[in-house]
């Protein structure tokens, strides 16, 4: 089988070949037909790229060709964002009266689809603790159509047993949909483990440069054709320039992911030994409760880690303030390191009870290691953690001397 680094450079070459080595940008909203028969053909072609850009564009097809080959699926399609990939999939496959199972620890937007959007449309949902495959089995009902999984999960880096969930779903005629954003197809291929549909926020690692919002969905041609019927109605179409930028980002995905993996592992290791840190959540650490499962289904563990500071909310906020390279920002997967403190990000949207119910501790920081030099990132996080720690020690000493 062709290696991933070759796939990302060559898999799209058959789509609109030209003498230009870099693909042209098809900055057009529509396409013309040769004659009436030709027009009739392109108007009904599923996932074509010669009719109208909302229905497809060669720049979309090029991205889809690369993604399908990377994910080991028959086909793929492109959407305007990761959330568009998810909502289009779900709206394309379920109807009122159906039931969907999801995870407790999951990306916020996915959680809201499960808890708000689907119930509003008459689709019942159950969310389960994804670390226990038994819970998926217990949540199944005769009405269950889909199981939505995400592994490793955002922001707690919990791991879902993809083979176990896929096997359970197959036995019960239920489709499985995996969010592979955190892992990337370099680190994990859900389709190889029996998952039916794989989606990404391509805004993150696949594009990798924090300059495009996009989504992708990969699976069998039959399933994608069903979902595509809905995609042309929801109209969450990716602009040709953004598709072109995404393709350019994909060219270096294997190179970038290797560095993200190395940086994520290095930061997880040094921070897990630091006195200002209570716990590091990273599937590549032997102490992660699901490390064995992660090693079984992943080839690498990515650049995202969650760090719990001993000093709680204030320490987490101070830690972020002391980082030199990681800016406070709600994304990940780009060449630049970014960091978020979920509890302060949620202050304006969730009550204290809701934050507590999310299972995300107040002192948790999510670090998304970029592709900077490993020693620079290590020095940066250690300096920030030292600063937070010295302040705490100093504070304690003052308290002791005052009492
Ligand atoms: C960012 C993200 C999404 C949403 O993707 P958008 O491109 O922002 O719509 C979904 N899942 C995960 C795991 C994410 O990190």
Tab-separated table of C-alpha atoms and ligand atoms in Angstrom:
chain	number	residue	atom	x	y	z
A	1	UNK	CA	0.000	0.000	0.000
A	2	UNK	CA	1.211	3.510	-0.843
A	3	UNK	CA	2.625	5.392	2.146
A	4	UNK	CA	0.759	8.364	3.616
A	5	UNK	CA	3.464	10.892	2.733
A	6	UNK	CA	3.141	9.858	-0.921
A	7	UNK	CA	-0.669	9.801	-0.757
A	8	UNK	CA	-0.907	13.422	0.422
A	9	UNK	CA	1.259	14.597	-2.474
A	10	UNK	CA	-0.226	12.517	-5.315
A	11	UNK	CA	-3.715	11.123	-4.547
A	12	UNK	CA	-5.543	14.003	-6.272
A	13	UNK	CA	-3.582	14.010	-9.528
A	14	UNK	CA	-6.302	12.295	-11.553
A	15	UNK	CA	-8.828	15.045	-10.709
A	16	UNK	CA	-8.809	17.563	-13.565
A	17	UNK	CA	-5.247	16.928	-14.677
A	18	UNK	CA	-3.453	19.884	-16.206
A	19	UNK	CA	0.119	20.923	-16.961
A	20	UNK	CA	0.160	23.088	-13.847
A	21	UNK	CA	2.038	21.288	-11.087
A	22	UNK	CA	0.119	23.086	-8.333
A	23	UNK	CA	-3.628	22.596	-8.872
A	24	UNK	CA	-5.601	25.538	-10.245
A	25	UNK	CA	-8.294	27.195	-8.125
A	26	UNK	CA	-11.731	26.706	-9.670
A	27	UNK	CA	-13.127	30.005	-8.432
A	28	UNK	CA	-16.497	29.541	-10.049
A	29	UNK	CA	-20.033	29.143	-8.717
A	30	UNK	CA	-21.219	27.108	-11.692
A	31	UNK	CA	-20.104	25.024	-14.687
A	32	UNK	CA	-21.363	24.793	-18.256
A	33	UNK	CA	-22.504	21.665	-20.090
A	34	UNK	CA	-21.689	20.599	-23.677
A	35	UNK	CA	-25.304	19.818	-24.572
A	36	UNK	CA	-28.672	18.903	-23.082
A	37	UNK	CA	-27.731	15.283	-22.395
A	38	UNK	CA	-24.512	16.310	-20.673
A	39	UNK	CA	-26.417	18.830	-18.520
A	40	UNK	CA	-28.968	16.190	-17.538
A	41	UNK	CA	-26.119	13.854	-16.530
A	42	UNK	CA	-24.153	16.315	-14.348
A	43	UNK	CA	-27.348	17.582	-12.687
A	44	UNK	CA	-27.968	14.212	-11.020
A	45	UNK	CA	-24.389	13.029	-10.504
A	46	UNK	CA	-23.729	12.273	-6.845
A	47	UNK	CA	-20.671	14.073	-5.454
A	48	UNK	CA	-19.735	15.319	-8.917
A	49	UNK	CA	-17.836	18.532	-9.600
A	50	UNK	CA	-19.085	19.835	-12.968
A	51	UNK	CA	-22.559	21.210	-12.217
A	52	UNK	CA	-22.785	23.910	-9.517
A	53	UNK	CA	-20.284	24.548	-6.713
A	54	UNK	CA	-22.798	23.894	-3.909
A	55	UNK	CA	-23.058	20.397	-5.448
A	56	UNK	CA	-19.304	20.060	-5.865
A	57	UNK	CA	-16.174	21.655	-7.275
A	58	UNK	CA	-12.873	20.130	-8.501
A	59	UNK	CA	-11.089	21.695	-5.509
A	60	UNK	CA	-13.434	19.703	-3.239
A	61	UNK	CA	-12.881	16.488	-5.192
A	62	UNK	CA	-9.099	16.865	-4.873
A	63	UNK	CA	-9.304	17.154	-1.080
A	64	UNK	CA	-11.770	14.248	-0.952
A	65	UNK	CA	-9.414	12.039	-3.001
A	66	UNK	CA	-6.575	12.623	-0.538
A	67	UNK	CA	-8.734	12.199	2.579
A	68	UNK	CA	-10.361	8.959	1.364
A	69	UNK	CA	-6.975	7.404	0.629
A	70	UNK	CA	-5.557	8.565	3.978
A	71	UNK	CA	-8.539	7.215	5.930
A	72	UNK	CA	-8.677	3.920	3.955
A	73	UNK	CA	-12.275	4.578	2.869
A	74	UNK	CA	-13.935	4.285	-0.518
A	75	UNK	CA	-14.921	7.954	-0.693
A	76	UNK	CA	-14.895	11.296	1.107
A	77	UNK	CA	-16.558	14.690	0.883
A	78	UNK	CA	-15.786	18.209	2.029
A	79	UNK	CA	-17.917	20.628	4.086
A	80	UNK	CA	-17.673	24.232	5.273
A	81	UNK	CA	-16.629	23.261	8.823
A	82	UNK	CA	-16.272	20.260	11.080
A	83	UNK	CA	-19.700	20.958	12.578
A	84	UNK	CA	-21.194	20.998	9.066
A	85	UNK	CA	-19.752	17.517	8.492
A	86	UNK	CA	-21.400	16.284	11.690
A	87	UNK	CA	-24.817	17.963	11.320
A	88	UNK	CA	-25.063	16.981	7.645
A	89	UNK	CA	-24.240	13.371	8.523
A	90	UNK	CA	-26.757	13.229	11.324
A	91	UNK	CA	-29.528	15.028	9.413
A	92	UNK	CA	-28.857	12.793	6.431
A	93	UNK	CA	-29.191	9.564	8.391
A	94	UNK	CA	-31.807	10.020	11.132
A	95	UNK	CA	-35.495	10.927	11.288
A	96	UNK	CA	-37.933	11.852	14.047
A	97	UNK	CA	-38.507	8.862	16.321
A	98	UNK	CA	-34.957	7.518	15.912
A	99	UNK	CA	-32.402	7.238	18.720
A	100	UNK	CA	-28.718	8.259	18.724
A	101	UNK	CA	-25.978	7.345	21.231
A	102	UNK	CA	-23.072	9.693	21.965
A	103	UNK	CA	-20.307	10.240	24.504
A	104	UNK	CA	-20.290	12.237	27.733
A	105	UNK	CA	-16.812	13.601	27.067
A	106	UNK	CA	-16.986	15.090	23.605
A	107	UNK	CA	-16.415	18.316	21.669
A	108	UNK	CA	-18.860	20.992	22.894
A	109	UNK	CA	-20.623	21.362	19.536
A	110	UNK	CA	-21.162	17.608	19.265
A	111	UNK	CA	-22.486	17.595	22.829
A	112	UNK	CA	-24.967	20.306	21.928
A	113	UNK	CA	-26.169	18.404	18.833
A	114	UNK	CA	-26.859	15.442	21.146
A	115	UNK	CA	-28.437	17.381	23.991
A	116	UNK	CA	-30.264	20.201	22.147
A	117	UNK	CA	-30.551	19.946	18.354
A	118	UNK	CA	-31.571	16.297	17.959
A	119	UNK	CA	-34.130	16.230	20.805
A	120	UNK	CA	-35.716	19.377	19.308
A	121	UNK	CA	-36.226	17.437	16.050
A	122	UNK	CA	-37.821	14.459	17.811
A	123	UNK	CA	-34.675	12.300	17.859
A	124	UNK	CA	-33.929	10.902	21.319
A	125	UNK	CA	-30.318	10.642	22.501
A	126	UNK	CA	-28.323	8.923	25.242
A	127	UNK	CA	-24.821	9.947	26.272
A	128	UNK	CA	-22.554	7.360	27.888
A	129	UNK	CA	-19.165	7.088	29.579
A	130	UNK	CA	-17.078	6.106	26.552
A	131	UNK	CA	-14.344	4.478	28.621
A	132	UNK	CA	-16.749	1.565	29.214
A	133	UNK	CA	-17.912	-0.250	26.018
A	134	UNK	CA	-20.628	-1.965	28.095
A	135	UNK	CA	-22.374	1.395	28.444
A	136	UNK	CA	-22.826	1.641	24.660
A	137	UNK	CA	-24.391	-1.840	24.702
A	138	UNK	CA	-26.768	-0.913	27.506
A	139	UNK	CA	-27.846	2.303	25.732
A	140	UNK	CA	-28.955	0.478	22.550
A	141	UNK	CA	-32.685	0.471	21.790
A	142	UNK	CA	-34.573	-0.954	18.784
A	143	UNK	CA	-34.748	2.664	17.516
A	144	UNK	CA	-30.981	3.317	17.668
A	145	UNK	CA	-29.631	4.373	14.253
A	146	UNK	CA	-26.247	5.930	15.039
A	147	UNK	CA	-23.444	5.832	17.565
A	148	UNK	CA	-21.260	8.970	17.608
A	149	UNK	CA	-17.782	8.490	19.051
A	150	UNK	CA	-14.772	10.760	19.450
A	151	UNK	CA	-11.342	9.498	20.472
A	152	UNK	CA	-9.210	10.822	22.002
A	153	UNK	CA	-11.940	13.136	23.310
A	154	UNK	CA	-11.870	16.890	23.686
A	155	UNK	CA	-10.706	18.106	26.208
A	156	UNK	CA	-10.127	15.129	28.546
A	157	UNK	CA	-8.280	12.836	26.096
A	158	UNK	CA	-10.422	9.850	27.011
A	159	UNK	CA	-10.148	6.912	24.637
A	160	UNK	CA	-13.040	4.959	23.079
A	161	UNK	CA	-12.533	1.306	22.101
A	162	UNK	CA	-13.318	1.686	18.377
A	163	UNK	CA	-13.284	-2.044	17.530
A	164	UNK	CA	-15.609	-2.881	20.418
A	165	UNK	CA	-18.112	-0.142	19.491
A	166	UNK	CA	-17.957	-1.035	15.776
A	167	UNK	CA	-18.571	-4.712	16.498
A	168	UNK	CA	-21.499	-3.970	18.785
A	169	UNK	CA	-23.032	-1.586	16.237
A	170	UNK	CA	-22.651	-4.018	13.307
A	171	UNK	CA	-24.335	-6.785	15.286
A	172	UNK	CA	-27.291	-4.461	15.885
A	173	UNK	CA	-27.523	-2.833	12.445
A	174	UNK	CA	-26.472	0.543	13.799
A	175	UNK	CA	-24.091	2.894	11.962
A	176	UNK	CA	-20.988	4.278	13.677
A	177	UNK	CA	-19.577	7.777	13.167
A	178	UNK	CA	-16.146	8.713	14.566
A	179	UNK	CA	-14.686	12.185	15.074
A	180	UNK	CA	-11.017	11.596	14.198
A	181	UNK	CA	-9.951	15.246	14.588
A	182	UNK	CA	-7.578	14.765	17.546
A	183	UNK	CA	-5.893	11.642	16.191
A	184	UNK	CA	-5.615	12.392	12.440
A	185	UNK	CA	-5.459	9.465	9.975
A	186	UNK	CA	-1.721	9.233	10.645
A	187	UNK	CA	-2.300	8.232	14.256
A	188	UNK	CA	-5.559	6.310	13.931
A	189	UNK	CA	-7.746	4.880	11.160
A	190	UNK	CA	-11.238	4.210	12.505
A	191	UNK	CA	-12.398	2.638	9.202
A	192	UNK	CA	-9.739	-0.083	9.560
A	193	UNK	CA	-11.318	-0.916	12.933
A	194	UNK	CA	-14.828	-1.233	11.472
A	195	UNK	CA	-16.208	2.311	11.944
A	196	UNK	CA	-18.590	3.312	9.101
A	197	UNK	CA	-18.056	7.074	8.848
A	198	UNK	CA	-15.087	9.207	9.865
A	199	UNK	CA	-15.233	12.986	10.122
A	200	UNK	CA	-12.805	15.755	10.975
A	201	UNK	CA	-12.698	19.357	11.851
A	202	UNK	CA	-10.251	19.965	8.992
A	203	UNK	CA	-9.836	23.395	10.591
A	204	UNK	CA	-7.398	21.623	12.925
A	205	UNK	CA	-4.598	19.216	11.919
A	206	UNK	CA	-5.674	18.443	8.333
A	207	UNK	CA	-5.303	22.060	7.257
A	208	UNK	CA	-2.800	22.739	10.020
A	209	UNK	CA	-2.199	26.453	9.520
A	210	UNK	CA	-5.107	28.027	11.444
A	211	UNK	CA	-6.266	29.932	8.359
A	212	UNK	CA	-9.252	27.880	7.128
A	213	UNK	CA	-12.515	26.543	8.600
A	214	UNK	CA	-13.406	23.248	6.932
A	215	UNK	CA	-14.731	19.756	7.538
A	216	UNK	CA	-14.378	16.372	5.872
A	217	UNK	CA	-16.368	13.159	5.999
A	218	UNK	CA	-15.094	9.758	4.812
A	219	UNK	CA	-16.840	6.411	4.330
A	220	UNK	CA	-18.432	4.141	1.732
A	221	UNK	CA	-19.702	5.711	-1.507
A	222	UNK	CA	-23.171	4.383	-0.721
A	223	UNK	CA	-23.361	6.139	2.666
A	224	UNK	CA	-21.793	9.337	1.360
A	225	UNK	CA	-24.307	9.481	-1.498
A	226	UNK	CA	-27.119	9.326	1.058
A	227	UNK	CA	-25.549	12.117	3.111
A	228	UNK	CA	-24.706	14.180	0.020
A	229	UNK	CA	-28.447	14.411	-0.775
A	230	UNK	CA	-28.770	16.328	2.509
A	231	UNK	CA	-25.499	18.244	2.039
A	232	UNK	CA	-26.808	20.005	-1.070
A	233	UNK	CA	-29.838	21.095	0.991
A	234	UNK	CA	-27.983	22.305	4.098
A	235	UNK	CA	-25.636	24.098	1.681
A	236	UNK	CA	-22.627	24.225	4.013
A	237	UNK	CA	-20.296	24.458	1.037
A	238	UNK	CA	-16.557	25.070	1.323
A	239	UNK	CA	-15.262	27.922	-0.859
A	240	UNK	CA	-12.864	26.815	-3.641
A	241	UNK	CA	-9.992	28.916	-2.237
A	242	UNK	CA	-10.412	27.350	1.202
A	243	UNK	CA	-10.514	23.878	-0.368
A	244	UNK	CA	-7.304	24.715	-2.230
A	245	UNK	CA	-5.660	25.904	1.011
A	246	UNK	CA	-6.813	22.724	2.755
A	247	UNK	CA	-5.224	20.623	0.000
A	248	UNK	CA	-1.994	22.581	0.371
A	249	UNK	CA	-2.124	21.959	4.143
A	250	UNK	CA	-2.685	18.234	3.616
A	251	UNK	CA	0.530	17.964	1.584
A	252	UNK	CA	2.576	18.271	4.796
A	253	UNK	CA	0.235	16.480	7.221
A	254	UNK	CA	2.537	13.481	7.874
A	255	UNK	CA	5.537	15.761	8.480
A	256	UNK	CA	3.588	17.973	10.851
A	257	UNK	CA	1.909	15.152	12.769
A	258	UNK	CA	5.270	13.513	13.485
A	259	UNK	CA	6.402	16.742	15.169
A	260	UNK	CA	3.069	17.283	16.971
A	261	UNK	CA	3.336	13.730	18.353
A	262	UNK	CA	6.893	14.314	19.573
A	263	UNK	CA	6.011	17.665	21.154
A	264	UNK	CA	2.822	16.363	22.791
A	265	UNK	CA	4.656	13.408	24.305
A	266	UNK	CA	7.566	15.561	25.527
A	267	UNK	CA	5.328	18.168	27.176
A	268	UNK	CA	3.165	15.476	28.786
A	269	UNK	CA	6.254	13.799	30.244
A	270	UNK	CA	7.898	16.891	31.730
A	271	UNK	CA	4.678	18.404	33.066
A	272	UNK	CA	3.541	15.153	34.700
A	273	UNK	CA	6.626	15.370	36.972
A	274	UNK	CA	6.177	19.029	37.929
A	275	UNK	CA	5.042	19.927	41.486
A	276	UNK	CA	2.557	22.562	40.192
A	277	UNK	CA	0.772	19.854	38.189
A	278	UNK	CA	-1.701	17.414	39.752
A	279	UNK	CA	-2.245	15.301	36.652
A	280	UNK	CA	-1.603	15.217	32.914
A	281	UNK	CA	-4.169	13.619	30.623
A	282	UNK	CA	-2.349	12.263	27.557
A	283	UNK	CA	-2.920	8.812	26.024
A	284	UNK	CA	0.812	8.426	25.350
A	285	UNK	CA	1.677	8.450	29.064
A	286	UNK	CA	1.972	4.966	30.637
A	287	UNK	CA	-0.085	6.350	33.543
A	288	UNK	CA	-3.104	7.177	31.328
A	289	UNK	CA	-5.859	4.774	32.470
A	290	UNK	CA	-6.403	3.638	28.858
A	291	UNK	CA	-2.785	3.665	27.681
A	292	UNK	CA	-2.927	0.002	26.614
A	293	UNK	CA	-6.034	0.588	24.484
A	294	UNK	CA	-4.506	3.754	23.004
A	295	UNK	CA	-1.381	1.799	22.021
A	296	UNK	CA	-3.541	-0.887	20.452
A	297	UNK	CA	-5.566	1.411	18.204
A	298	UNK	CA	-3.216	4.382	17.669
A	299	UNK	CA	0.203	4.821	16.027
A	300	UNK	CA	0.949	8.099	17.809
A	301	UNK	CA	-0.839	10.227	20.381
A	302	UNK	CA	-1.040	13.716	18.906
A	303	UNK	CA	-0.171	17.188	20.114
A	304	UNK	CA	-3.021	17.830	22.544
A	305	UNK	CA	-2.718	17.257	26.282
A	306	UNK	CA	-4.781	18.376	29.246
A	307	UNK	CA	-2.907	19.556	32.325
A	308	UNK	CA	-4.549	19.829	35.738
A	309	UNK	CA	-2.834	22.443	37.916
A	310	UNK	CA	-2.753	21.756	41.684
A	311	UNK	CA	-3.777	25.368	42.383
A	312	UNK	CA	-7.167	25.130	40.607
A	313	UNK	CA	-8.802	27.903	38.586
A	314	UNK	CA	-6.391	30.719	39.562
A	315	UNK	CA	-3.284	28.609	38.920
A	316	UNK	CA	-4.579	27.503	35.513
A	317	UNK	CA	-5.254	31.083	34.530
A	318	UNK	CA	-1.819	32.198	35.803
A	319	UNK	CA	-0.109	29.323	33.937
A	320	UNK	CA	-1.650	30.443	30.639
A	321	UNK	CA	-0.646	34.035	31.335
A	322	UNK	CA	2.983	32.958	31.761
A	323	UNK	CA	3.305	30.974	28.516
A	324	UNK	CA	5.380	32.718	25.899
A	325	UNK	CA	4.594	30.650	22.813
A	326	UNK	CA	1.105	29.247	23.434
A	327	UNK	CA	-1.500	31.913	22.890
A	328	UNK	CA	-4.930	31.740	24.549
A	329	UNK	CA	-7.037	30.504	21.715
A	330	UNK	CA	-9.901	28.077	21.101
A	331	UNK	CA	-8.330	25.913	18.444
A	332	UNK	CA	-5.625	23.279	17.988
A	333	UNK	CA	-3.777	21.373	15.316
A	334	UNK	CA	-1.976	24.326	13.753
A	335	UNK	CA	1.756	24.893	13.475
A	336	UNK	CA	1.577	27.363	16.383
A	337	UNK	CA	1.029	26.198	19.959
A	338	UNK	CA	-2.271	27.282	21.512
A	339	UNK	CA	-3.747	26.895	24.976
A	340	UNK	CA	-7.166	27.192	26.589
A	341	UNK	CA	-8.512	27.147	30.097
A	342	UNK	CA	-11.989	25.663	29.543
A	343	UNK	CA	-13.395	26.832	32.900
A	344	UNK	CA	-12.664	30.491	32.118
A	345	UNK	CA	-13.829	30.136	28.489
A	346	UNK	CA	-17.149	28.721	29.741
A	347	UNK	CA	-17.707	31.376	32.435
A	348	UNK	CA	-20.002	33.370	30.168
A	349	UNK	CA	-21.966	30.404	28.784
A	350	UNK	CA	-22.307	27.785	31.541
A	351	UNK	CA	-23.336	27.903	35.204
A	352	UNK	CA	-20.916	26.614	37.870
A	353	UNK	CA	-23.084	23.491	38.174
A	354	UNK	CA	-22.887	22.892	34.400
A	355	UNK	CA	-19.092	23.271	34.467
A	356	UNK	CA	-18.922	20.790	37.367
A	357	UNK	CA	-21.235	18.363	35.501
A	358	UNK	CA	-18.981	18.470	32.407
A	359	UNK	CA	-16.351	16.576	34.394
A	360	UNK	CA	-13.726	19.169	33.430
A	361	UNK	CA	-11.841	20.322	36.564
A	362	UNK	CA	-11.555	24.100	37.181
A	363	UNK	CA	-7.744	23.852	37.100
A	364	UNK	CA	-7.570	22.068	33.738
A	365	UNK	CA	-5.651	23.615	30.857
A	366	UNK	CA	-5.706	22.198	27.330
A	367	UNK	CA	-2.381	22.585	25.566
A	368	UNK	CA	-2.165	22.083	21.821
A	369	UNK	CA	1.514	21.727	20.997
A	370	UNK	CA	2.449	23.185	17.622
A	371	UNK	CA	5.442	22.283	15.481
A	372	UNK	CA	7.969	24.543	17.216
A	373	UNK	CA	11.286	23.072	18.414
A	374	UNK	CA	10.701	20.655	21.288
A	375	UNK	CA	13.310	22.183	23.671
A	376	UNK	CA	11.748	25.646	23.246
A	377	UNK	CA	8.277	24.372	24.122
A	378	UNK	CA	9.604	22.386	27.087
A	379	UNK	CA	11.461	25.416	28.452
A	380	UNK	CA	8.345	27.549	28.007
A	381	UNK	CA	5.920	25.262	29.878
A	382	UNK	CA	8.448	24.560	32.642
A	383	UNK	CA	9.088	28.274	33.189
A	384	UNK	CA	5.333	28.899	33.391
A	385	UNK	CA	4.795	25.975	35.784
A	386	UNK	CA	7.787	27.079	37.929
A	387	UNK	CA	6.353	30.592	38.128
A	388	UNK	CA	2.964	29.316	39.267
A	389	UNK	CA	4.590	26.924	41.755
A	390	UNK	CA	6.903	29.530	43.343
A	391	UNK	CA	3.999	31.875	43.840
A	392	UNK	CA	2.040	29.113	45.588
A	393	UNK	CA	4.997	28.160	47.823
A	394	UNK	CA	5.625	31.804	48.644
A	395	UNK	CA	1.933	32.288	49.443
A	396	UNK	CA	1.930	29.233	51.755
A	397	UNK	CA	5.053	30.439	53.554
A	398	UNK	CA	3.445	33.823	54.157
A	399	UNK	CA	0.328	32.096	55.496
A	400	UNK	CA	2.422	29.919	57.848
A	401	UNK	CA	4.454	32.832	59.171
A	402	UNK	CA	1.285	34.879	59.720
A	403	UNK	CA	-0.449	32.137	61.756
B	1	LIG	C1	-12.932	21.971	16.525
B	1	LIG	C2	-13.553	20.628	16.671
B	1	LIG	C3	-14.790	20.345	16.070
B	1	LIG	C4	-15.600	21.388	15.310
B	1	LIG	O1	-15.020	21.698	14.107
B	1	LIG	P1	-15.209	23.123	13.342
B	1	LIG	O2	-14.326	23.023	12.175
B	1	LIG	O3	-14.837	24.192	14.309
B	1	LIG	O4	-16.665	23.197	13.003
B	1	LIG	C5	-15.270	19.056	16.195
B	1	LIG	N1	-14.621	18.105	16.886
B	1	LIG	C6	-13.447	18.346	17.492
B	1	LIG	C7	-12.777	17.251	18.245
B	1	LIG	C8	-12.876	19.614	17.410
B	1	LIG	O5	-11.713	19.858	18.039
